[in-house]
Amino acid sequence: MTIPFLKRSRIPADEQPRRTVQLFISKDAAAVGVGAHAVAAAFAHAAAASAISLQITRTGSRGLMWLEPLLEVEVAGVRHGLGPIAVEDVPGLLDAGLLGADAGKLANHAKWLGPIDKHPYLTRQTRLTFVRCGITDPLSLDAYRALGGYKGLERTLSLTSAGIVDEVNNSGLRGRGGGGFPTGIKWKAVHDAAGEQKYIVCNADEGDSGTFADRMLMEGDPFLLIEGMTIAGLAVGATKGFVYLRSEYPHAIAALKSAIAVARKAGLLGPDVAGSKRAFDLDLRIGAGAYVCGEEMALLESLEGKRGIVRAKPPLPAHKGLFGRPTVINNVLSFAAVPFILAEGAKAYADYGMGRSRGTMPIQLAGNIKHGGLFETAFGVTLGELVDNIGGGTASGRPIKAVQVGGPLGAYFPRALFDTPFDYEAFVGRDGLIGHGGVVVFDDTADMARQARFAFEFCAIESCGKCTPCRIGSTRGAETIGKIMAGEGPDDHLALVADLCNTMKFGSLCALGGFTPYPVMSALTHFPEDFRRTCLEAAE
Ligand SMILES: Cc1cc2nc3c(=O)[nH]c(=O)nc-3n(C[C@H](O)[C@H](O)[C@H](O)COP(=O)(O)O)c2cc1C
Ligand code: SF4
């Protein structure tokens, strides 16, 4: 890469370094998408041109997405942040003393953030799952171990399989993929199931709008997922695991592939896991990226090489899952929570949270929000705290109108419901869901009638077609909302939409059809004026 403006003469002689300067730049897809590779290359080029000893560690992301590409420079053992950095900023940073790693001089730079660990977005978090993400080289097993990695597996090897399941059960961990089903109960069912061959399947399809925590974790700390799945295998007696990933995640695919190879070479996967004489190994399977293939039964079909169509339950995957064998299927974040639980004990995890929502949730702030990113915190934080204080309101600077929580099947919450705590039951109590923890913000220019129509359209496009309420209902729903928007018999058509939603909610085979009514009905309930307004506009 040629960077013509970087010349040897730009670096003042008195800044020729006396030691190696340590820089850290994320290689997370979100950082790469806004130029992280180019920024890293510019620094490498500058260092080469000046014979400066520079070490650039490419990490995962810390999740402060509005600051990416985030540059961190280590000064006297403390990592100081600057961001967002563009290639054009590089010469100025060199002039400001970056390669001399002089914190005093750098503090005057416009992009200076100070010691990154002290950034309020990070100090307000409780990071149990994302504790290493953004800090270490994701493929360095040594770095993983140095920050507590594989302690969970170590303790696991001292427990019976039933003892491992008990730990997970007692932690109160619930599935982070959307359903919130207790993970320990699922594992116990597979543990107790008869069968020579059992499987562990990781659902890494991550199709929800506004979500990226699975991807960040697989790219930024892949050994954590490998460790969590290995513990699951030892708990239930499964020797083989699969990670089902979507093809839209090439960086995560590459990171996991490499990490699996490293773990295998280190004897942490394979016929004799960590010298335990017990086997567990992992493979990746890449899906084409259909939303419905995140639904566990459709995922299993796809994993078996068939069309991703939902299978009726029962039998549950715990009894008859992949290739008809007892199977644990969990989300990336569910598996990734397990090493902490095993290393620190169930109580240490269960001490966080509220009600029946125990531990922490990696919440993803997205959409029209000023400070979007990953925010891991104990359950209980209110929606208003998340979007107003932590997220800083909208990126557009306009008032927040609605927040959709839980992906495309989640409800739209108006400001009147911003006191809802992040808790499975609290959201259900207000006709919503927290799903995979995606929080998507809309400002006052959003038209909720359009959003309601979009919910039906999305369902129509993504429907697997197996059952009538979803396959036909979603198309009829989109048409009917279109009629309301066009001012055609709005009262009758609104009643028809409510009736249709009821049919879909109770008559659909899976949650794609069954939960599409949530965004539709919440838009109708909380923003009725938008449906009337579009009618009036149509009449004019
Ligand atoms: C349409 C649809 C899409 C889903 N997509 C995902 C997904 O991308 N990732 C995921 O973990 N769970 C997804 N789920 C939930 C899974 O069916 C299942 O509940 C989950 O993988 C179980 O893991 P957990 O208990 O760890 O949450 C989806 C469900 C539905 C109905
Ligand atoms: S609700 Fe939709 S996606 Fe689910 S089984 Fe029925 S047709 Fe398929």
Coordinates of C-alpha atoms and ligand atoms in Angstrom, one line a residue:
M1 CA 0.0 0.0 0.0
T2 CA 1.4 3.4 -1.0
I3 CA 0.9 6.3 1.4
P4 CA 2.7 9.2 -0.3
F5 CA 2.3 11.7 2.5
L6 CA 4.1 9.6 5.0
K7 CA 7.8 10.5 4.7
R8 CA 10.7 9.8 7.0
S9 CA 11.2 13.6 7.5
R10 CA 7.7 13.9 9.1
I11 CA 8.9 12.2 12.3
P12 CA 10.8 14.6 14.4
A13 CA 14.3 13.3 15.3
D14 CA 13.7 13.6 19.0
E15 CA 10.8 11.1 18.7
Q16 CA 12.9 8.3 17.4
P17 CA 11.9 5.7 19.9
R18 CA 14.0 4.2 22.6
R19 CA 11.8 1.0 22.8
T20 CA 9.1 -0.9 20.9
V21 CA 5.9 1.0 20.7
Q22 CA 2.8 -1.1 21.2
L23 CA -0.3 -0.3 19.1
F24 CA -3.6 -2.1 19.2
I25 CA -6.1 -1.9 16.3
S26 CA -9.2 -4.0 15.9
K27 CA -9.7 -6.4 13.0
D28 CA -13.3 -6.9 13.8
A29 CA -15.5 -6.7 10.7
A30 CA -17.1 -3.5 12.0
A31 CA -13.7 -1.8 12.4
V32 CA -12.5 -3.2 9.1
G33 CA -15.6 -1.8 7.4
V34 CA -14.6 1.7 8.4
G35 CA -11.0 1.4 7.5
A36 CA -9.1 -0.4 10.3
H37 CA -6.9 -2.3 7.9
A38 CA -5.8 0.8 6.1
V39 CA -5.0 2.6 9.4
A40 CA -2.9 -0.3 10.6
A41 CA -1.1 -0.4 7.2
A42 CA -0.4 3.3 7.4
F43 CA 1.2 2.9 10.8
A44 CA 3.2 -0.1 9.7
H45 CA 4.4 1.9 6.6
A46 CA 5.3 4.9 8.8
A47 CA 7.3 2.7 11.2
A48 CA 9.1 1.0 8.3
A49 CA 10.0 4.4 6.8
S50 CA 11.5 5.6 10.0
A51 CA 13.1 2.4 11.3
I52 CA 10.9 2.6 14.3
S53 CA 10.2 -0.5 16.3
L54 CA 6.5 -0.8 16.2
Q55 CA 4.3 -3.7 17.2
I56 CA 0.7 -3.6 16.1
T57 CA -1.6 -6.2 17.7
R58 CA -4.8 -6.7 15.8
T59 CA -7.5 -7.4 18.4
G60 CA -11.2 -7.9 18.4
S61 CA -13.4 -4.9 19.0
R62 CA -14.2 -3.4 22.4
G63 CA -17.6 -2.7 21.0
L64 CA -17.5 1.1 21.0
M65 CA -18.5 1.1 17.4
W66 CA -18.8 4.9 16.9
L67 CA -15.1 5.2 17.8
E68 CA -13.9 2.6 15.3
P69 CA -11.3 2.4 14.0
L70 CA -10.1 2.8 17.6
L71 CA -6.4 3.1 18.0
E72 CA -4.8 2.1 21.3
V73 CA -1.3 3.0 22.2
E74 CA 0.4 1.6 25.3
V75 CA 2.2 4.1 27.5
A76 CA 3.8 2.9 30.7
G77 CA 1.7 -0.2 30.7
V78 CA -1.6 1.7 30.2
R79 CA -3.6 1.5 27.0
H80 CA -4.7 5.0 25.8
G81 CA -7.4 5.3 23.1
L82 CA -7.7 7.6 20.1
G83 CA -10.6 7.4 17.7
P84 CA -12.2 7.2 15.3
I85 CA -8.9 7.2 13.3
A86 CA -8.7 7.7 9.6
V87 CA -5.6 7.2 7.4
E88 CA -5.5 11.0 7.1
D89 CA -5.0 11.3 10.9
V90 CA -1.8 9.2 10.8
P91 CA 0.7 12.0 10.0
G92 CA -0.8 14.2 12.6
L93 CA -0.6 11.5 15.2
L94 CA 3.0 10.9 14.4
D95 CA 3.7 14.7 14.7
A96 CA 1.9 14.5 18.1
G97 CA 4.4 12.0 19.4
L98 CA 2.5 8.7 18.9
L99 CA 5.5 6.7 18.0
G100 CA 7.4 8.2 20.9
A101 CA 4.4 7.0 23.0
D102 CA 4.3 10.2 24.8
A103 CA 0.9 10.4 26.7
G104 CA 1.5 14.1 27.7
K105 CA 1.8 15.2 24.0
L106 CA -0.9 12.9 22.7
A107 CA -3.4 14.2 25.2
N108 CA -3.7 17.4 23.2
H109 CA -4.8 15.5 20.1
A110 CA -8.4 16.0 19.1
K111 CA -9.1 12.2 18.9
W112 CA -7.6 11.5 22.4
L113 CA -9.8 9.5 24.7
G114 CA -7.5 8.9 27.6
P115 CA -6.9 5.5 29.3
I116 CA -9.4 3.3 27.4
D117 CA -10.3 1.2 30.4
K118 CA -11.6 4.3 32.1
H119 CA -13.9 5.2 29.2
P120 CA -17.4 5.6 30.8
Y121 CA -19.0 3.3 28.1
L122 CA -16.7 0.5 29.5
T123 CA -16.6 1.3 33.2
R124 CA -20.4 1.1 33.3
Q125 CA -20.4 -2.4 32.0
T126 CA -20.1 -5.8 33.7
R127 CA -18.1 -7.9 31.3
L128 CA -18.2 -11.5 32.2
T129 CA -18.5 -12.8 28.6
F130 CA -16.8 -10.1 26.7
V131 CA -14.0 -9.7 29.2
R132 CA -11.2 -10.3 26.7
C133 CA -12.8 -9.0 23.5
G134 CA -10.9 -6.0 22.1
I135 CA -8.0 -6.6 24.4
T136 CA -6.2 -9.7 23.1
D137 CA -5.1 -11.1 19.8
P138 CA -8.1 -13.4 19.2
L139 CA -5.9 -16.3 18.0
S140 CA -3.3 -16.2 20.7
L141 CA -4.0 -19.1 23.0
D142 CA -1.4 -17.7 25.4
A143 CA -3.2 -14.4 25.7
Y144 CA -6.5 -16.3 26.2
R145 CA -5.1 -18.3 29.0
A146 CA -3.4 -15.3 30.6
L147 CA -6.8 -13.6 31.0
G148 CA -8.5 -16.6 32.6
G149 CA -9.2 -18.7 29.5
Y150 CA -9.5 -22.5 29.9
K151 CA -10.0 -22.2 33.7
G152 CA -13.6 -23.3 33.2
L153 CA -12.5 -26.4 31.4
E154 CA -9.9 -27.2 34.0
R155 CA -12.5 -27.2 36.7
T156 CA -15.0 -29.1 34.5
L157 CA -12.5 -31.9 34.3
S158 CA -12.6 -32.3 38.1
L159 CA -16.5 -32.7 38.1
T160 CA -18.8 -35.5 37.1
S161 CA -21.0 -34.9 34.1
A162 CA -24.0 -34.5 36.3
G163 CA -22.0 -32.0 38.4
I164 CA -21.3 -29.9 35.3
V165 CA -25.0 -29.8 34.4
D166 CA -25.8 -28.8 38.0
E167 CA -23.4 -25.8 37.8
V168 CA -25.0 -24.6 34.7
N169 CA -28.5 -25.1 36.1
N170 CA -27.7 -23.3 39.4
S171 CA -26.3 -20.4 37.5
G172 CA -29.7 -19.6 36.2
L173 CA -28.3 -19.2 32.6
R174 CA -31.1 -18.9 30.1
G175 CA -30.7 -19.3 26.3
R176 CA -29.4 -16.0 24.8
G177 CA -30.6 -16.9 21.3
G178 CA -34.1 -15.5 21.9
G179 CA -36.3 -18.0 23.7
G180 CA -34.7 -17.6 27.1
F181 CA -35.1 -21.4 27.9
P182 CA -33.0 -22.5 30.9
T183 CA -29.7 -23.9 29.5
G184 CA -29.2 -26.3 32.4
I185 CA -32.6 -28.0 31.9
K186 CA -31.8 -28.5 28.2
W187 CA -28.4 -30.0 29.0
K188 CA -29.9 -32.3 31.6
A189 CA -32.4 -33.7 29.1
V190 CA -29.5 -34.5 26.7
H191 CA -27.4 -35.8 29.6
D192 CA -30.2 -38.2 30.6
A193 CA -31.1 -39.2 27.0
A194 CA -29.9 -42.7 25.9
G195 CA -27.7 -42.8 22.9
E196 CA -24.2 -43.7 21.8
Q197 CA -23.8 -40.6 19.7
K198 CA -24.9 -37.2 20.9
Y199 CA -24.2 -33.8 19.4
I200 CA -23.5 -30.2 20.5
V201 CA -24.7 -27.6 18.0
C202 CA -24.0 -23.9 18.2
N203 CA -26.5 -21.6 16.6
A204 CA -24.4 -18.9 15.2
D205 CA -26.8 -17.9 12.5
E206 CA -27.4 -14.4 14.2
G207 CA -30.1 -13.2 11.8
D208 CA -31.8 -10.6 14.1
S209 CA -31.8 -7.0 13.0
G210 CA -29.4 -4.9 15.0
T211 CA -27.5 -7.8 16.5
F212 CA -23.8 -8.5 16.2
A213 CA -22.7 -9.9 19.6
D214 CA -22.2 -13.5 18.3
R215 CA -20.1 -12.2 15.4
M216 CA -18.0 -10.0 17.7
L217 CA -17.4 -12.8 20.0
M218 CA -16.5 -15.4 17.4
E219 CA -14.1 -12.8 15.8
G220 CA -12.7 -11.3 19.0
D221 CA -12.5 -14.3 21.4
P222 CA -13.2 -17.5 19.5
F223 CA -11.5 -19.8 22.1
L224 CA -14.3 -18.8 24.5
L225 CA -16.9 -20.4 22.3
I226 CA -14.7 -23.5 21.7
E227 CA -14.2 -23.8 25.5
G228 CA -18.0 -23.4 26.2
M229 CA -18.9 -26.1 23.6
T230 CA -16.2 -28.4 24.9
I231 CA -17.6 -28.1 28.4
A232 CA -21.1 -28.8 27.0
G233 CA -19.8 -32.0 25.2
L234 CA -18.2 -33.2 28.5
A235 CA -21.4 -32.5 30.4
V236 CA -23.8 -34.4 28.2
G237 CA -21.5 -37.1 26.7
A238 CA -21.2 -35.7 23.2
T239 CA -18.0 -36.2 21.3
K240 CA -18.8 -34.0 18.3
G241 CA -20.0 -30.4 17.9
F242 CA -20.9 -28.2 15.0
V243 CA -21.0 -24.4 14.7
Y244 CA -23.7 -23.3 12.2
L245 CA -22.5 -20.0 10.8
R246 CA -23.9 -17.8 8.1
S247 CA -21.9 -17.1 5.0
E248 CA -22.3 -13.3 5.5
Y249 CA -19.8 -13.6 8.4
P250 CA -16.5 -14.3 6.5
H251 CA -14.3 -12.8 9.3
A252 CA -16.0 -14.9 12.0
I253 CA -15.7 -18.0 9.8
A254 CA -11.9 -17.4 9.3
A255 CA -11.3 -16.7 13.0
L256 CA -13.2 -19.8 14.2
K257 CA -11.5 -22.0 11.6
S258 CA -8.1 -20.8 12.7
A259 CA -8.9 -21.0 16.4
I260 CA -10.2 -24.6 16.1
A261 CA -7.0 -25.6 14.4
V262 CA -4.9 -23.9 17.2
A263 CA -7.0 -25.7 19.9
R264 CA -6.7 -29.0 18.1
K265 CA -2.9 -28.6 17.9
A266 CA -2.8 -27.7 21.6
G267 CA -4.7 -30.9 22.5
L268 CA -7.7 -28.9 23.6
L269 CA -9.9 -30.5 20.9
G270 CA -9.6 -34.1 19.6
P271 CA -9.5 -37.6 21.0
D272 CA -7.9 -36.6 24.4
V273 CA -9.2 -33.2 25.5
A274 CA -6.6 -31.6 27.7
G275 CA -5.2 -35.0 28.6
S276 CA -8.6 -36.1 30.0
K277 CA -8.8 -39.2 27.8
R278 CA -12.2 -37.9 26.7
A279 CA -13.0 -36.9 23.2
F280 CA -14.6 -33.7 21.8
D281 CA -14.1 -32.1 18.4
L282 CA -15.7 -29.3 16.4
D283 CA -16.5 -28.5 12.8
L284 CA -18.0 -25.5 11.1
R285 CA -21.0 -25.6 8.8
I286 CA -21.8 -22.5 6.7
G287 CA -25.4 -21.6 5.9
A288 CA -26.5 -19.4 3.1
G289 CA -28.1 -16.9 5.4
A290 CA -31.9 -17.6 5.6
Y291 CA -33.4 -16.0 8.7
V292 CA -35.5 -19.1 9.3
C293 CA -32.4 -21.2 9.4
G294 CA -31.7 -19.6 12.8
E295 CA -34.8 -21.4 14.1
E296 CA -33.4 -24.5 15.7
M297 CA -35.5 -27.1 13.8
A298 CA -34.9 -25.5 10.4
L299 CA -31.2 -25.2 11.4
L300 CA -31.0 -28.9 12.1
E301 CA -32.5 -29.7 8.7
S302 CA -30.0 -27.3 7.0
L303 CA -27.1 -28.9 8.9
E304 CA -28.2 -32.3 7.6
G305 CA -27.9 -30.9 4.1
K306 CA -31.6 -30.5 3.5
R307 CA -33.8 -27.4 2.7
G308 CA -34.1 -25.2 5.8
I309 CA -37.7 -25.9 6.7
V310 CA -39.1 -26.0 10.2
R311 CA -39.7 -29.5 11.7
A312 CA -42.6 -29.9 14.1
K313 CA -41.8 -30.4 17.8
P314 CA -42.0 -32.9 19.5
P315 CA -39.6 -34.7 19.4
L316 CA -37.4 -32.1 20.9
P317 CA -33.8 -31.8 19.7
A318 CA -32.7 -33.0 23.1
H319 CA -34.2 -36.4 22.3
K320 CA -34.1 -36.5 18.5
G321 CA -32.0 -33.7 17.1
L322 CA -29.1 -33.7 14.6
F323 CA -29.3 -36.9 12.5
G324 CA -31.9 -38.1 14.9
R325 CA -29.5 -38.1 17.9
P326 CA -29.8 -36.3 21.3
T327 CA -28.5 -32.8 20.6
V328 CA -27.8 -29.7 22.7
I329 CA -28.5 -26.6 20.6
N330 CA -27.5 -23.3 22.0
N331 CA -26.7 -19.8 20.9
V332 CA -23.1 -18.5 20.8
L333 CA -23.6 -16.3 23.9
S334 CA -25.1 -19.2 25.9
F335 CA -22.1 -21.4 25.3
A336 CA -19.8 -18.4 25.8
A337 CA -21.3 -17.7 29.3
V338 CA -20.4 -21.2 30.5
P339 CA -16.6 -21.0 31.0
F340 CA -17.1 -18.2 33.5
I341 CA -19.8 -20.2 35.3
L342 CA -17.5 -23.2 35.6
A343 CA -14.4 -21.2 36.5
E344 CA -16.0 -19.0 39.1
G345 CA -18.9 -21.1 40.2
A346 CA -22.7 -20.9 39.5
K347 CA -23.3 -18.4 42.3
A348 CA -20.8 -15.9 41.0
Y349 CA -22.9 -15.7 37.8
A350 CA -26.3 -15.9 39.5
D351 CA -25.4 -13.0 41.8
Y352 CA -25.9 -10.7 38.9
G353 CA -29.3 -9.9 37.4
M354 CA -32.9 -9.6 38.5
G355 CA -35.8 -12.0 39.0
R356 CA -35.4 -15.1 36.9
S357 CA -33.0 -13.3 34.5
R358 CA -29.7 -14.1 36.0
G359 CA -26.2 -13.1 35.0
T360 CA -25.3 -10.6 32.3
M361 CA -26.7 -9.8 28.9
P362 CA -24.5 -8.5 26.0
I363 CA -26.9 -5.9 24.7
Q364 CA -26.4 -4.5 21.2
L365 CA -27.3 -0.9 20.7
A366 CA -28.0 -0.2 17.0
G367 CA -30.1 1.8 14.5
N368 CA -30.3 5.6 14.9
I369 CA -28.2 5.9 18.0
K370 CA -25.3 8.1 18.9
H371 CA -23.2 5.6 20.8
G372 CA -24.0 2.3 19.2
G373 CA -22.1 -0.8 20.2
L374 CA -21.9 -3.7 22.5
F375 CA -22.9 -3.1 26.2
E376 CA -22.7 -6.1 28.5
T377 CA -24.5 -5.5 31.7
A378 CA -26.4 -7.4 34.5
F379 CA -30.1 -7.8 33.7
G380 CA -32.2 -5.0 35.3
V381 CA -31.0 -1.9 33.4
T382 CA -34.0 0.0 32.0
L383 CA -34.5 0.6 28.3
G384 CA -34.4 4.4 28.9
E385 CA -31.1 4.1 30.6
L386 CA -29.8 2.1 27.7
V387 CA -30.9 4.4 24.9
D388 CA -30.9 7.8 26.5
N389 CA -27.9 7.7 28.8
I390 CA -25.6 5.0 27.6
G391 CA -26.5 5.3 23.9
G392 CA -26.7 9.1 24.1
G393 CA -30.0 9.4 22.2
T394 CA -30.3 9.3 18.4
A395 CA -27.4 9.8 16.0
S396 CA -29.6 12.2 14.1
G397 CA -30.1 14.4 17.2
R398 CA -33.9 14.2 16.8
P399 CA -36.1 12.8 19.5
I400 CA -36.4 9.0 19.9
K401 CA -39.8 7.8 18.7
A402 CA -39.6 4.1 19.2
V403 CA -37.2 1.3 20.1
Q404 CA -37.5 -2.2 18.7
V405 CA -36.1 -4.8 21.1
G406 CA -35.4 -8.4 20.2
G407 CA -34.9 -8.4 16.4
P408 CA -37.5 -8.2 13.6
L409 CA -40.1 -10.2 15.7
G410 CA -39.7 -7.8 18.7
A411 CA -42.2 -5.1 19.7
Y412 CA -41.8 -1.4 19.2
F413 CA -41.6 0.4 22.6
P414 CA -42.6 4.0 22.9
R415 CA -41.0 6.4 25.4
A416 CA -43.8 5.7 27.8
L417 CA -42.4 2.1 28.2
F418 CA -38.7 3.2 28.7
D419 CA -38.9 2.3 32.4
T420 CA -39.1 -1.4 31.4
P421 CA -36.1 -3.2 32.9
F422 CA -34.1 -5.5 30.7
D423 CA -35.5 -8.8 32.0
Y424 CA -37.3 -11.6 30.2
E425 CA -40.5 -11.5 32.2
A426 CA -40.7 -7.7 32.3
F427 CA -40.6 -7.5 28.5
V428 CA -43.1 -10.3 28.1
G429 CA -45.4 -8.4 30.6
R430 CA -45.4 -5.5 28.2
D431 CA -46.1 -7.6 25.1
G432 CA -42.4 -7.5 24.1
L433 CA -39.4 -9.7 24.2
I434 CA -35.7 -9.2 24.7
G435 CA -34.7 -11.9 22.2
H436 CA -31.0 -11.9 21.4
G437 CA -30.5 -8.4 23.0
G438 CA -30.8 -6.3 19.9
V439 CA -32.0 -2.7 20.6
V440 CA -32.8 -0.7 17.4
V441 CA -33.6 3.0 17.8
F442 CA -35.8 5.0 15.5
D443 CA -36.2 8.8 15.6
D444 CA -39.4 10.8 15.1
T445 CA -39.2 10.6 11.4
A446 CA -40.0 6.9 11.5
D447 CA -43.5 5.9 10.1
M448 CA -44.8 3.1 12.2
A449 CA -47.4 2.1 9.7
R450 CA -44.6 1.4 7.2
Q451 CA -42.7 -0.5 9.9
A452 CA -45.8 -2.6 10.6
R453 CA -46.1 -3.4 6.9
F454 CA -42.4 -4.2 6.8
A455 CA -42.8 -6.7 9.6
F456 CA -45.4 -8.6 7.5
E457 CA -43.2 -8.3 4.3
F458 CA -40.2 -9.6 6.2
C459 CA -42.2 -12.6 7.4
A460 CA -43.5 -13.2 3.9
I461 CA -40.0 -13.2 2.4
E462 CA -38.4 -15.3 5.2
S463 CA -41.3 -17.8 5.8
C464 CA -40.3 -21.4 5.2
G465 CA -43.8 -22.0 3.9
K466 CA -44.6 -25.0 6.0
C467 CA -47.7 -23.6 7.7
T468 CA -50.6 -21.5 6.3
P469 CA -51.0 -18.7 8.9
C470 CA -47.4 -17.6 8.3
R471 CA -47.1 -18.4 4.6
I472 CA -50.4 -16.8 3.5
G473 CA -51.1 -14.5 6.5
S474 CA -47.9 -12.5 6.1
T475 CA -48.7 -11.6 2.5
R476 CA -52.3 -10.8 3.3
G477 CA -51.1 -8.7 6.3
A478 CA -48.8 -6.6 4.1
E479 CA -51.5 -6.1 1.6
T480 CA -54.0 -5.1 4.3
I481 CA -51.7 -2.6 5.9
G482 CA -51.0 -1.2 2.4
K483 CA -54.8 -0.6 2.1
I484 CA -54.9 1.2 5.4
M485 CA -52.0 3.4 4.3
A486 CA -53.9 4.1 1.1
G487 CA -57.0 5.2 3.1
E488 CA -59.2 2.3 2.0
G489 CA -61.7 1.4 4.7
P490 CA -59.2 1.9 7.5
D491 CA -61.4 0.8 10.4
D492 CA -62.4 -2.5 8.8
H493 CA -58.9 -3.2 7.7
L494 CA -57.5 -2.4 11.1
A495 CA -59.9 -4.9 12.7
L496 CA -58.8 -7.4 10.0
V497 CA -55.1 -6.9 10.8
A498 CA -55.9 -7.5 14.6
D499 CA -57.8 -10.7 13.7
L500 CA -55.0 -11.9 11.3
C501 CA -52.4 -11.3 14.0
N502 CA -54.4 -13.4 16.4
T503 CA -54.5 -16.2 13.9
M504 CA -50.8 -16.0 13.2
K505 CA -49.9 -15.8 16.9
F506 CA -51.8 -18.9 17.9
G507 CA -51.8 -20.9 14.6
S508 CA -48.2 -20.7 13.4
L509 CA -45.8 -23.6 13.8
C510 CA -42.8 -21.6 14.9
A511 CA -42.0 -18.1 16.2
L512 CA -41.4 -16.5 12.8
G513 CA -45.1 -16.6 12.1
G514 CA -46.1 -16.6 15.8
F515 CA -44.2 -13.5 16.8
T516 CA -44.6 -11.3 13.7
P517 CA -47.8 -9.9 15.3
Y518 CA -45.6 -8.3 18.0
P519 CA -44.0 -5.6 15.9
V520 CA -47.3 -5.1 14.0
M521 CA -49.6 -4.9 17.1
S522 CA -47.2 -2.8 19.1
A523 CA -47.0 -0.3 16.2
L524 CA -50.8 -0.2 16.1
T525 CA -51.2 0.1 19.8
H526 CA -48.6 2.6 20.6
F527 CA -48.5 4.7 17.4
P528 CA -52.2 4.7 16.1
E529 CA -51.8 8.2 14.8
D530 CA -49.3 7.0 12.1
F531 CA -51.9 4.7 10.7
R532 CA -54.5 7.5 10.7
R533 CA -51.9 10.0 9.4
T534 CA -51.0 8.0 6.3
C535 CA -54.8 7.5 5.7
L536 CA -55.3 11.3 5.8
E537 CA -52.3 11.9 3.6
A538 CA -53.7 9.4 1.1
A539 CA -57.1 11.2 1.1
E540 CA -55.5 14.6 0.4
Ligands
LIG1 C1 -37.2 -17.4 13.0 C2 -36.3 -17.7 14.1 C3 -34.9 -17.3 14.0 C4 -34.0 -17.6 15.0 N1 -32.7 -17.2 14.8 C5 -31.8 -17.5 15.8 C6 -30.5 -17.2 15.6 O1 -30.1 -16.6 14.6 N2 -29.6 -17.5 16.6 C7 -30.0 -18.2 17.7 O2 -29.2 -18.5 18.6 N3 -31.3 -18.5 17.9 C8 -32.2 -18.2 17.0 N4 -33.5 -18.6 17.2 C9 -33.9 -19.3 18.4 C10 -33.6 -20.8 18.2 O3 -34.7 -21.4 17.6 C11 -33.3 -21.5 19.5 O4 -34.3 -21.2 20.4 C12 -31.9 -21.2 20.1 O5 -30.9 -21.5 19.1 C13 -31.7 -22.1 21.3 O6 -30.5 -21.7 21.9 P1 -30.5 -20.9 23.3 O7 -31.3 -21.7 24.2 O8 -29.1 -20.9 23.7 O9 -31.1 -19.6 23.1 C14 -34.5 -18.3 16.2 C15 -35.8 -18.6 16.3 C16 -36.7 -18.3 15.3 C17 -38.1 -18.7 15.4
SF4_2 S1 -44.4 -20.1 11.1 FE1 -43.6 -19.6 9.1 S2 -41.4 -20.1 9.3 FE2 -42.4 -21.1 11.0 S3 -43.0 -23.2 10.3 FE3 -44.7 -21.9 9.8 S4 -44.3 -21.2 7.7 FE4 -42.4 -21.9 8.5

